[in-house]
Tab-separated table of C-alpha atoms and ligand atoms in Angstrom:
chain	number	residue	atom	x	y	z
A	1427	GLN	CA	122.739	109.455	101.467
A	1428	ALA	CA	119.265	110.732	102.132
A	1429	LYS	CA	118.620	107.433	100.697
A	1430	LEU	CA	120.627	105.574	103.040
A	1431	GLN	CA	119.244	107.570	106.803
A	1432	GLY	CA	115.337	107.460	105.270
A	1433	LYS	CA	116.379	103.109	104.995
A	1434	GLY	CA	118.318	103.768	108.675
A	1435	GLN	CA	114.931	104.966	110.403
A	1436	VAL	CA	112.375	102.201	108.829
A	1437	CYS	CA	115.294	99.426	110.390
A	1438	GLU	CA	114.737	101.363	114.182
A	1439	PHE	CA	111.329	102.390	112.984
A	1440	GLN	CA	110.394	98.325	113.081
A	1441	SER	CA	112.464	97.079	115.855
A	1442	GLY	CA	110.689	99.289	117.840
A	1443	MET	CA	107.725	98.072	117.011
A	1444	ASP	CA	109.701	95.306	117.466
A	1445	THR	CA	109.997	96.306	121.076
A	1446	ALA	CA	106.815	97.757	121.664
A	1447	VAL	CA	105.225	94.478	120.480
A	1448	ARG	CA	107.241	92.348	122.617
A	1449	GLU	CA	106.398	94.759	125.952
A	1450	ARG	CA	103.003	94.442	125.278
A	1451	HIS	CA	102.797	90.475	125.469
A	1452	ASP	CA	105.058	91.121	128.668
A	1453	LEU	CA	102.754	92.867	130.085
A	1454	GLU	CA	99.647	90.161	128.534
A	1455	LEU	CA	100.990	87.321	130.213
A	1456	ASP	CA	101.768	90.075	133.579
A	1457	LEU	CA	97.917	90.214	133.414
A	1458	ARG	CA	96.890	87.243	132.907
A	1459	ALA	CA	99.127	85.988	135.973
A	1460	ALA	CA	97.855	88.544	138.381
A	1461	LEU	CA	94.670	88.048	137.709
A	1462	GLY	CA	94.800	84.208	138.507
A	1463	ARG	CA	96.857	85.176	141.479
A	1464	GLN	CA	94.691	87.990	142.638
A	1465	GLU	CA	97.978	91.101	142.647
A	1466	LEU	CA	95.096	93.084	140.926
A	1467	GLN	CA	93.826	95.860	144.807
A	1468	VAL	CA	90.448	98.062	143.551
A	1469	TYR	CA	91.156	101.933	144.938
A	1470	TYR	CA	87.733	104.359	146.328
A	1471	GLN	CA	87.152	107.466	145.116
A	1472	PRO	CA	84.129	109.189	147.111
A	1473	LEU	CA	81.217	111.383	145.373
A	1474	PHE	CA	79.443	113.970	147.659
A	1475	ASP	CA	76.454	115.342	147.088
A	1476	ILE	CA	75.467	119.420	147.364
A	1477	GLY	CA	75.819	119.200	151.199
A	1478	GLY	CA	79.343	117.869	150.941
A	1479	GLU	CA	77.804	114.192	152.172
A	1480	ILE	CA	78.572	111.267	150.631
A	1481	THR	CA	76.165	109.335	148.407
A	1482	GLY	CA	79.327	106.567	147.242
A	1483	PHE	CA	82.524	105.543	145.735
A	1484	GLU	CA	83.817	104.487	142.647
A	1485	ALA	CA	85.200	101.675	142.514
A	1486	LEU	CA	88.643	101.906	140.164
A	1487	ALA	CA	90.881	98.947	139.602
A	1488	ARG	CA	94.490	99.322	140.624
A	1489	TRP	CA	98.183	97.240	139.316
A	1490	PRO	CA	100.781	96.848	142.016
A	1491	HIS	CA	103.309	95.671	139.992
A	1492	PRO	CA	106.051	93.583	141.499
A	1493	GLU	CA	108.722	95.974	138.832
A	1494	ARG	CA	106.553	98.628	137.374
A	1495	GLY	CA	105.081	99.837	140.063
A	1496	MET	CA	100.819	100.969	140.279
A	1497	ILE	CA	99.881	100.696	137.021
A	1498	PRO	CA	97.383	102.418	135.865
A	1499	PRO	CA	93.973	100.951	134.327
A	1500	SER	CA	94.959	104.159	131.211
A	1501	ARG	CA	97.614	101.431	130.490
A	1502	PHE	CA	96.089	98.100	131.335
A	1503	ILE	CA	92.318	98.787	130.469
A	1504	PRO	CA	92.725	98.682	126.976
A	1505	LEU	CA	94.836	95.488	126.779
A	1506	ALA	CA	92.253	93.846	128.883
A	1507	GLU	CA	89.833	95.194	126.599
A	1508	GLU	CA	91.861	93.461	123.738
A	1509	THR	CA	92.973	90.455	124.345
A	1510	GLY	CA	89.676	89.479	126.686
A	1511	LEU	CA	91.193	89.057	128.996
A	1512	ILE	CA	88.461	91.994	130.512
A	1513	VAL	CA	85.700	89.915	131.304
A	1514	PRO	CA	87.421	87.793	133.732
A	1515	LEU	CA	89.100	91.658	135.393
A	1516	GLY	CA	85.750	93.073	135.189
A	1517	GLU	CA	83.265	90.717	137.167
A	1518	TRP	CA	86.089	91.185	138.986
A	1519	VAL	CA	86.444	94.121	140.089
A	1520	LEU	CA	82.453	93.871	139.994
A	1521	ARG	CA	82.145	91.156	142.616
A	1522	THR	CA	84.881	92.622	145.167
A	1523	ALA	CA	83.851	96.018	144.649
A	1524	CYS	CA	80.003	94.508	145.870
A	1525	SER	CA	81.793	92.432	148.617
A	1526	VAL	CA	83.070	94.983	149.885
A	1527	ALA	CA	80.924	97.496	150.173
A	1528	ALA	CA	78.213	95.499	151.260
A	1529	GLY	CA	80.166	95.326	154.742
A	1530	TRP	CA	80.177	98.897	155.065
A	1531	ALA	CA	78.828	100.661	157.792
A	1532	ALA	CA	76.794	102.775	155.683
A	1533	ASP	CA	73.880	103.395	152.888
A	1534	VAL	CA	76.091	105.214	150.313
A	1535	SER	CA	76.264	103.346	146.832
A	1536	ILE	CA	78.803	101.763	145.186
A	1537	ALA	CA	79.602	102.260	141.244
A	1538	VAL	CA	81.700	100.086	139.052
A	1539	ASN	CA	82.036	100.763	135.178
A	1540	LEU	CA	81.438	99.050	132.372
A	1541	SER	CA	83.113	98.002	129.618
A	1542	PRO	CA	82.340	97.050	125.640
A	1543	THR	CA	83.640	93.623	125.989
A	1544	GLN	CA	81.258	92.852	129.006
A	1545	PHE	CA	78.388	94.281	128.286
A	1546	GLN	CA	77.569	92.004	125.366
A	1547	ARG	CA	78.520	90.047	126.816
A	1548	VAL	CA	74.702	88.327	127.075
A	1549	ASP	CA	75.082	86.113	130.278
A	1550	LEU	CA	76.418	90.410	131.483
A	1551	ILE	CA	73.009	90.289	133.713
A	1552	ASP	CA	72.930	87.271	135.012
A	1553	VAL	CA	76.538	88.218	136.124
A	1554	VAL	CA	75.022	91.312	138.221
A	1555	ARG	CA	72.550	89.084	139.286
A	1556	GLN	CA	75.073	86.026	140.615
A	1557	VAL	CA	77.148	88.896	141.818
A	1558	LEU	CA	74.204	90.635	143.956
A	1559	LEU	CA	72.867	86.546	145.185
A	1560	ASP	CA	76.383	85.854	146.383
A	1561	THR	CA	76.831	88.876	147.886
A	1562	GLY	CA	73.893	90.669	149.796
A	1563	LEU	CA	74.221	93.456	148.150
A	1564	SER	CA	71.115	95.748	147.467
A	1565	PRO	CA	70.934	96.027	144.123
A	1566	THR	CA	69.398	99.889	144.706
A	1567	ARG	CA	73.167	100.580	145.680
A	1568	LEU	CA	74.577	99.180	142.707
A	1569	GLU	CA	76.013	101.616	139.987
A	1570	LEU	CA	77.489	99.850	137.152
A	1571	GLU	CA	78.706	103.094	134.989
A	1572	VAL	CA	78.897	102.632	131.172
A	1573	THR	CA	80.188	104.941	128.155
A	1574	GLU	CA	78.668	105.776	124.903
A	1575	SER	CA	81.393	104.042	122.422
A	1576	LEU	CA	79.872	101.263	124.658
A	1577	LEU	CA	76.992	101.413	123.612
A	1578	MET	CA	76.805	102.916	120.057
A	1579	GLU	CA	77.426	99.457	118.700
A	1580	ASP	CA	74.829	97.860	119.282
A	1581	VAL	CA	71.549	100.503	119.841
A	1582	PRO	CA	68.493	98.117	120.391
A	1583	LYS	CA	70.041	95.537	122.071
A	1584	ALA	CA	72.370	98.402	124.301
A	1585	LEU	CA	69.118	99.418	125.368
A	1586	ALA	CA	67.206	96.144	126.432
A	1587	LEU	CA	70.825	95.646	128.273
A	1588	VAL	CA	70.143	98.656	130.155
A	1589	LYS	CA	66.238	98.051	131.306
A	1590	ASP	CA	66.962	94.207	132.178
A	1591	LEU	CA	69.853	95.884	134.649
A	1592	ARG	CA	67.151	98.912	135.510
A	1593	ALA	CA	64.384	96.245	135.997
A	1594	LEU	CA	67.487	94.453	138.522
A	1595	GLY	CA	67.059	97.150	140.726
A	1596	VAL	CA	70.970	99.118	138.888
A	1597	ARG	CA	71.545	102.058	137.695
A	1598	VAL	CA	72.644	102.964	134.950
A	1599	ALA	CA	74.467	105.998	134.588
A	1600	LEU	CA	77.043	107.449	131.278
A	1601	ASP	CA	79.705	107.770	132.244
A	1602	ASP	CA	81.972	110.572	130.400
A	1603	PHE	CA	79.496	112.395	129.157
A	1604	GLY	CA	80.445	115.122	126.383
A	1605	THR	CA	82.852	112.806	124.413
A	1606	GLY	CA	81.462	110.652	122.445
A	1607	TYR	CA	79.420	111.914	119.468
A	1608	SER	CA	75.850	111.812	119.454
A	1609	SER	CA	75.564	112.799	123.037
A	1610	LEU	CA	72.148	114.106	122.663
A	1611	ALA	CA	70.261	111.231	121.079
A	1612	TYR	CA	71.663	108.751	124.002
A	1613	LEU	CA	70.718	110.646	126.602
A	1614	HIS	CA	66.532	110.440	126.054
A	1615	ASN	CA	67.309	107.692	124.164
A	1616	PHE	CA	68.550	105.011	127.446
A	1617	PRO	CA	66.720	105.307	130.370
A	1618	PHE	CA	70.173	106.531	132.984
A	1619	ASP	CA	69.260	107.482	136.037
A	1620	LYS	CA	72.380	109.825	135.809
A	1621	VAL	CA	75.013	111.738	133.571
A	1622	LYS	CA	78.740	111.697	134.492
A	1623	VAL	CA	80.430	114.981	133.189
A	1624	ASP	CA	83.560	114.449	132.226
A	1625	ARG	CA	86.326	115.199	133.268
A	1626	SER	CA	88.064	117.451	130.150
A	1627	PHE	CA	84.850	119.639	130.773
A	1628	ILE	CA	84.992	120.166	134.105
A	1629	ASN	CA	89.005	120.831	134.439
A	1630	LYS	CA	88.271	123.913	131.528
A	1631	ILE	CA	85.275	125.474	133.693
A	1632	THR	CA	86.428	128.113	135.232
A	1633	ASN	CA	88.754	130.181	132.669
A	1634	ASP	CA	87.052	128.994	129.569
A	1635	PRO	CA	83.988	130.671	129.302
A	1636	ASN	CA	82.865	127.616	125.878
A	1637	ALA	CA	82.855	124.892	128.982
A	1638	TRP	CA	80.867	126.406	131.210
A	1639	THR	CA	78.549	127.140	129.449
A	1640	ILE	CA	78.543	123.306	127.976
A	1641	VAL	CA	78.386	122.427	131.506
A	1642	GLU	CA	75.833	125.062	132.360
A	1643	SER	CA	73.312	123.438	129.296
A	1644	VAL	CA	74.118	119.953	130.623
A	1645	ILE	CA	73.090	120.362	134.170
A	1646	VAL	CA	69.603	121.249	132.707
A	1647	MET	CA	69.048	119.373	129.652
A	1648	SER	CA	69.574	116.648	132.048
A	1649	HIS	CA	67.385	118.206	135.053
A	1650	LYS	CA	64.489	118.517	132.503
A	1651	LEU	CA	65.011	115.114	130.810
A	1652	LYS	CA	64.980	113.793	134.923
A	1653	LEU	CA	68.312	112.889	134.828
A	1654	ARG	CA	70.897	113.229	137.435
A	1655	VAL	CA	74.617	115.145	137.108
A	1656	THR	CA	77.724	114.515	138.524
A	1657	ALA	CA	81.636	116.853	137.481
A	1658	GLU	CA	84.072	114.494	137.986
A	1659	GLY	CA	87.836	115.549	137.986
A	1660	ILE	CA	86.652	118.255	140.312
A	1661	GLU	CA	89.802	119.065	141.447
A	1662	THR	CA	89.735	123.583	143.166
A	1663	GLY	CA	87.430	125.390	145.304
A	1664	ALA	CA	85.984	127.554	142.203
A	1665	GLN	CA	84.931	124.599	140.090
A	1666	LEU	CA	83.615	123.158	143.193
A	1667	SER	CA	81.330	126.259	143.785
A	1668	LEU	CA	80.052	126.842	140.412
A	1669	LEU	CA	78.533	123.659	140.659
A	1670	LYS	CA	77.118	123.535	143.628
A	1671	ASP	CA	76.074	127.244	142.792
A	1672	HIS	CA	74.271	126.007	139.618
A	1673	GLY	CA	72.493	122.979	141.429
A	1674	CYS	CA	75.232	120.288	139.881
A	1675	ASP	CA	74.018	116.851	142.438
A	1676	GLU	CA	77.101	114.748	142.938
A	1677	MET	CA	80.643	115.845	142.866
A	1678	GLN	CA	83.908	113.418	142.765
A	1679	GLY	CA	87.160	114.301	142.023
A	1680	PHE	CA	91.040	114.781	143.972
A	1681	LEU	CA	89.816	117.541	145.765
A	1682	LEU	CA	86.853	116.592	147.618
A	1683	GLY	CA	88.750	112.949	148.180
A	1684	ARG	CA	91.086	111.129	145.407
A	1685	PRO	CA	90.662	106.853	145.316
A	1686	MET	CA	91.993	104.800	148.319
A	1687	PRO	CA	92.299	101.601	149.371
A	1688	GLU	CA	89.478	99.566	151.046
A	1689	ALA	CA	90.681	99.442	154.585
A	1690	GLN	CA	90.689	104.335	154.134
A	1691	VAL	CA	87.004	103.654	152.808
A	1692	ALA	CA	86.794	101.260	155.590
A	1693	LEU	CA	87.755	105.091	158.450
A	1694	MET	CA	86.082	107.633	156.101
A	1695	ILE	CA	82.565	105.354	157.006
A	1696	GLU	CA	83.095	104.815	160.421
A	1697	SER	CA	83.777	108.410	161.019
A	1698	MET	CA	81.157	109.101	159.531
A	1699	ALA	CA	79.246	107.302	161.157
A	1700	CYS	CA	80.679	108.526	164.137
A	1701	CYS	CA	80.066	111.535	163.280
A	1702	HIS	CA	75.506	111.323	162.215
A	1703	GLN	CA	74.577	110.151	166.260
A	1704	ALA	CA	77.521	113.204	167.232
A	1705	GLY	CA	74.838	115.283	165.860
B	777	C2E	P1	85.898	106.806	134.674
B	777	C2E	O1	85.138	105.833	134.993
B	777	C2E	O2	86.387	107.834	134.313
B	777	C2E	O3	87.120	106.931	136.462
B	777	C2E	C1	86.754	108.541	136.959
B	777	C2E	C2	88.623	108.527	136.651
B	777	C2E	O4	89.511	110.151	136.396
B	777	C2E	C3	89.606	107.820	137.139
B	777	C2E	O5	91.540	107.328	136.773
B	777	C2E	C4	90.542	109.000	138.425
B	777	C2E	O6	90.970	108.675	139.634
B	777	C2E	C5	89.782	110.334	137.479
B	777	C2E	N1	90.104	111.711	138.564
B	777	C2E	C6	89.233	111.712	139.482
B	777	C2E	N2	88.874	112.537	140.528
B	777	C2E	C7	89.933	113.091	139.288
B	777	C2E	C8	91.015	114.346	139.961
B	777	C2E	O7	90.417	115.044	140.250
B	777	C2E	N3	91.240	114.939	138.894
B	777	C2E	C9	92.040	113.594	138.092
B	777	C2E	N4	93.426	114.432	137.078
B	777	C2E	N5	92.389	112.231	138.057
B	777	C2E	C10	90.521	112.743	138.757
B	777	C2E	P2	91.620	106.501	137.588
B	777	C2E	O8	91.304	105.185	138.004
B	777	C2E	O9	93.282	106.414	136.525
B	777	C2E	O10	90.812	105.731	136.285
B	777	C2E	C11	90.767	105.951	134.478
B	777	C2E	C12	89.807	105.355	133.597
B	777	C2E	O11	90.165	103.634	133.987
B	777	C2E	C13	88.253	104.944	134.506
B	777	C2E	O12	87.133	106.390	134.597
B	777	C2E	C14	87.968	104.088	133.554
B	777	C2E	O13	86.856	104.215	132.714
B	777	C2E	C15	88.925	103.047	133.972
B	777	C2E	N6	88.366	101.644	134.524
B	777	C2E	C16	89.175	101.989	136.234
B	777	C2E	N7	88.737	101.095	137.035
B	777	C2E	C17	87.961	99.674	136.167
B	777	C2E	C18	87.799	98.569	135.745
B	777	C2E	O14	87.346	97.808	137.276
B	777	C2E	N8	86.765	98.465	134.709
B	777	C2E	C19	86.605	98.791	134.019
B	777	C2E	N9	86.259	98.432	132.713
B	777	C2E	N10	87.187	100.004	133.633
B	777	C2E	C20	87.803	101.114	134.224
B	778	MG	MG1	83.611	106.311	135.588
B	779	MG	MG1	84.262	108.698	134.448
B	780	MG	MG1	86.269	110.602	132.029
C-alpha cells in the first residue's frame, strides 16, 4: 500500500510539474506579446534626502496582465532573465524612464535597475549612450543600479564596465547591499557612487540590535569610502529617525512614497516646484 501511495505521489508530482512548465511557457508567450505591444508600464518610487527633499525616483517595471492582474517584477523579471527577454525589456524600461525624466520640471535623478544579462552585453555602453542622446537626458541625472551577483560573474569585465559608465557621466549604485557574499571587497574595488542597503536589513533595525549594528557599520564604512548610502524599504517613523540620526544620506520606502505611475509623479514634481517658488 505504501508503494502504491508512493507511486501516486510521483504521478501527482509529475503532472504538477507539467502544469508549472506549461504555465511558465504561457507566461513567457504573454510577456513576449506584452513587450511587443508596449503593454508594460514603468512606476516611479521617490527617494528623499535627509532634509526630506526629493532627490530622484527609481524606475520599477510593472506588468498589468489582462487576466492575471498586476504581475509583480519578482515574477516576471526572473522569467525575462531566463528567456533573454530582459534585454529588450531592460532597454525599454531605460528608454521610457529616461524620456519621462527628461520631461520633469525638476533637476532630480532617475534610477534604473540593470539585470545581469544586460550587464554582460558588450553593447551596454552604446545602448546607454544612445538612450541619453535620443532622450536628451543629462547623464548626471541617470543612475544605474547593479547587484553583487551581477558583478561576481566576471570581475575585471564588470569593473571596466562600471568605469565606462562613470566616464559617460552616469552614476552607478550597488543595489540590495548585504544580500550577496563579498560585500566588503566589492565596495572598495568598484568605483560606485552609492550603496543601497537592502530592505531585509532596514525592516529589522529597530527591533534587532544585530541588524542595526550592521547597518550602522555600513553607513560609517561607506562614508569613509566616500560613498553615499541609501536605505530602501523604510516603513516606520522609528526606522526613518534612526537612519537620519546616523547620517544615512537617502531614504526610500512605503512610509515616504510608494511606486506610482508617471502622471502622479508629474503632479508631485509640480507641487514641489510650486512650494519652492512660494518659499
Ligand atoms: P529593487 O531594485 O531592490 O527595488 C525596490 C523594491 O522594493 C521595489 O519592489 C519596491 O516597490 C520595493 N519597496 C520599496 N519600498 C518598500 C517598502 O517600504 N516596503 C516594501 N515591502 N517594499 C518596498 P518591486 O517594484 O516589486 O521590484 C522588485 C525588484 O524587481 C526590484 O528590486 C528589482 O530588483 C527588480 N526590478 C524591478 N523593475 C526592474 C527593471 O526594470 N529591470 C530589472 N532588471 N529589474 C527590475
Ligand atoms: Mg533597485
Ligand atoms: Mg534595491
Ligand atoms: Mg532590494
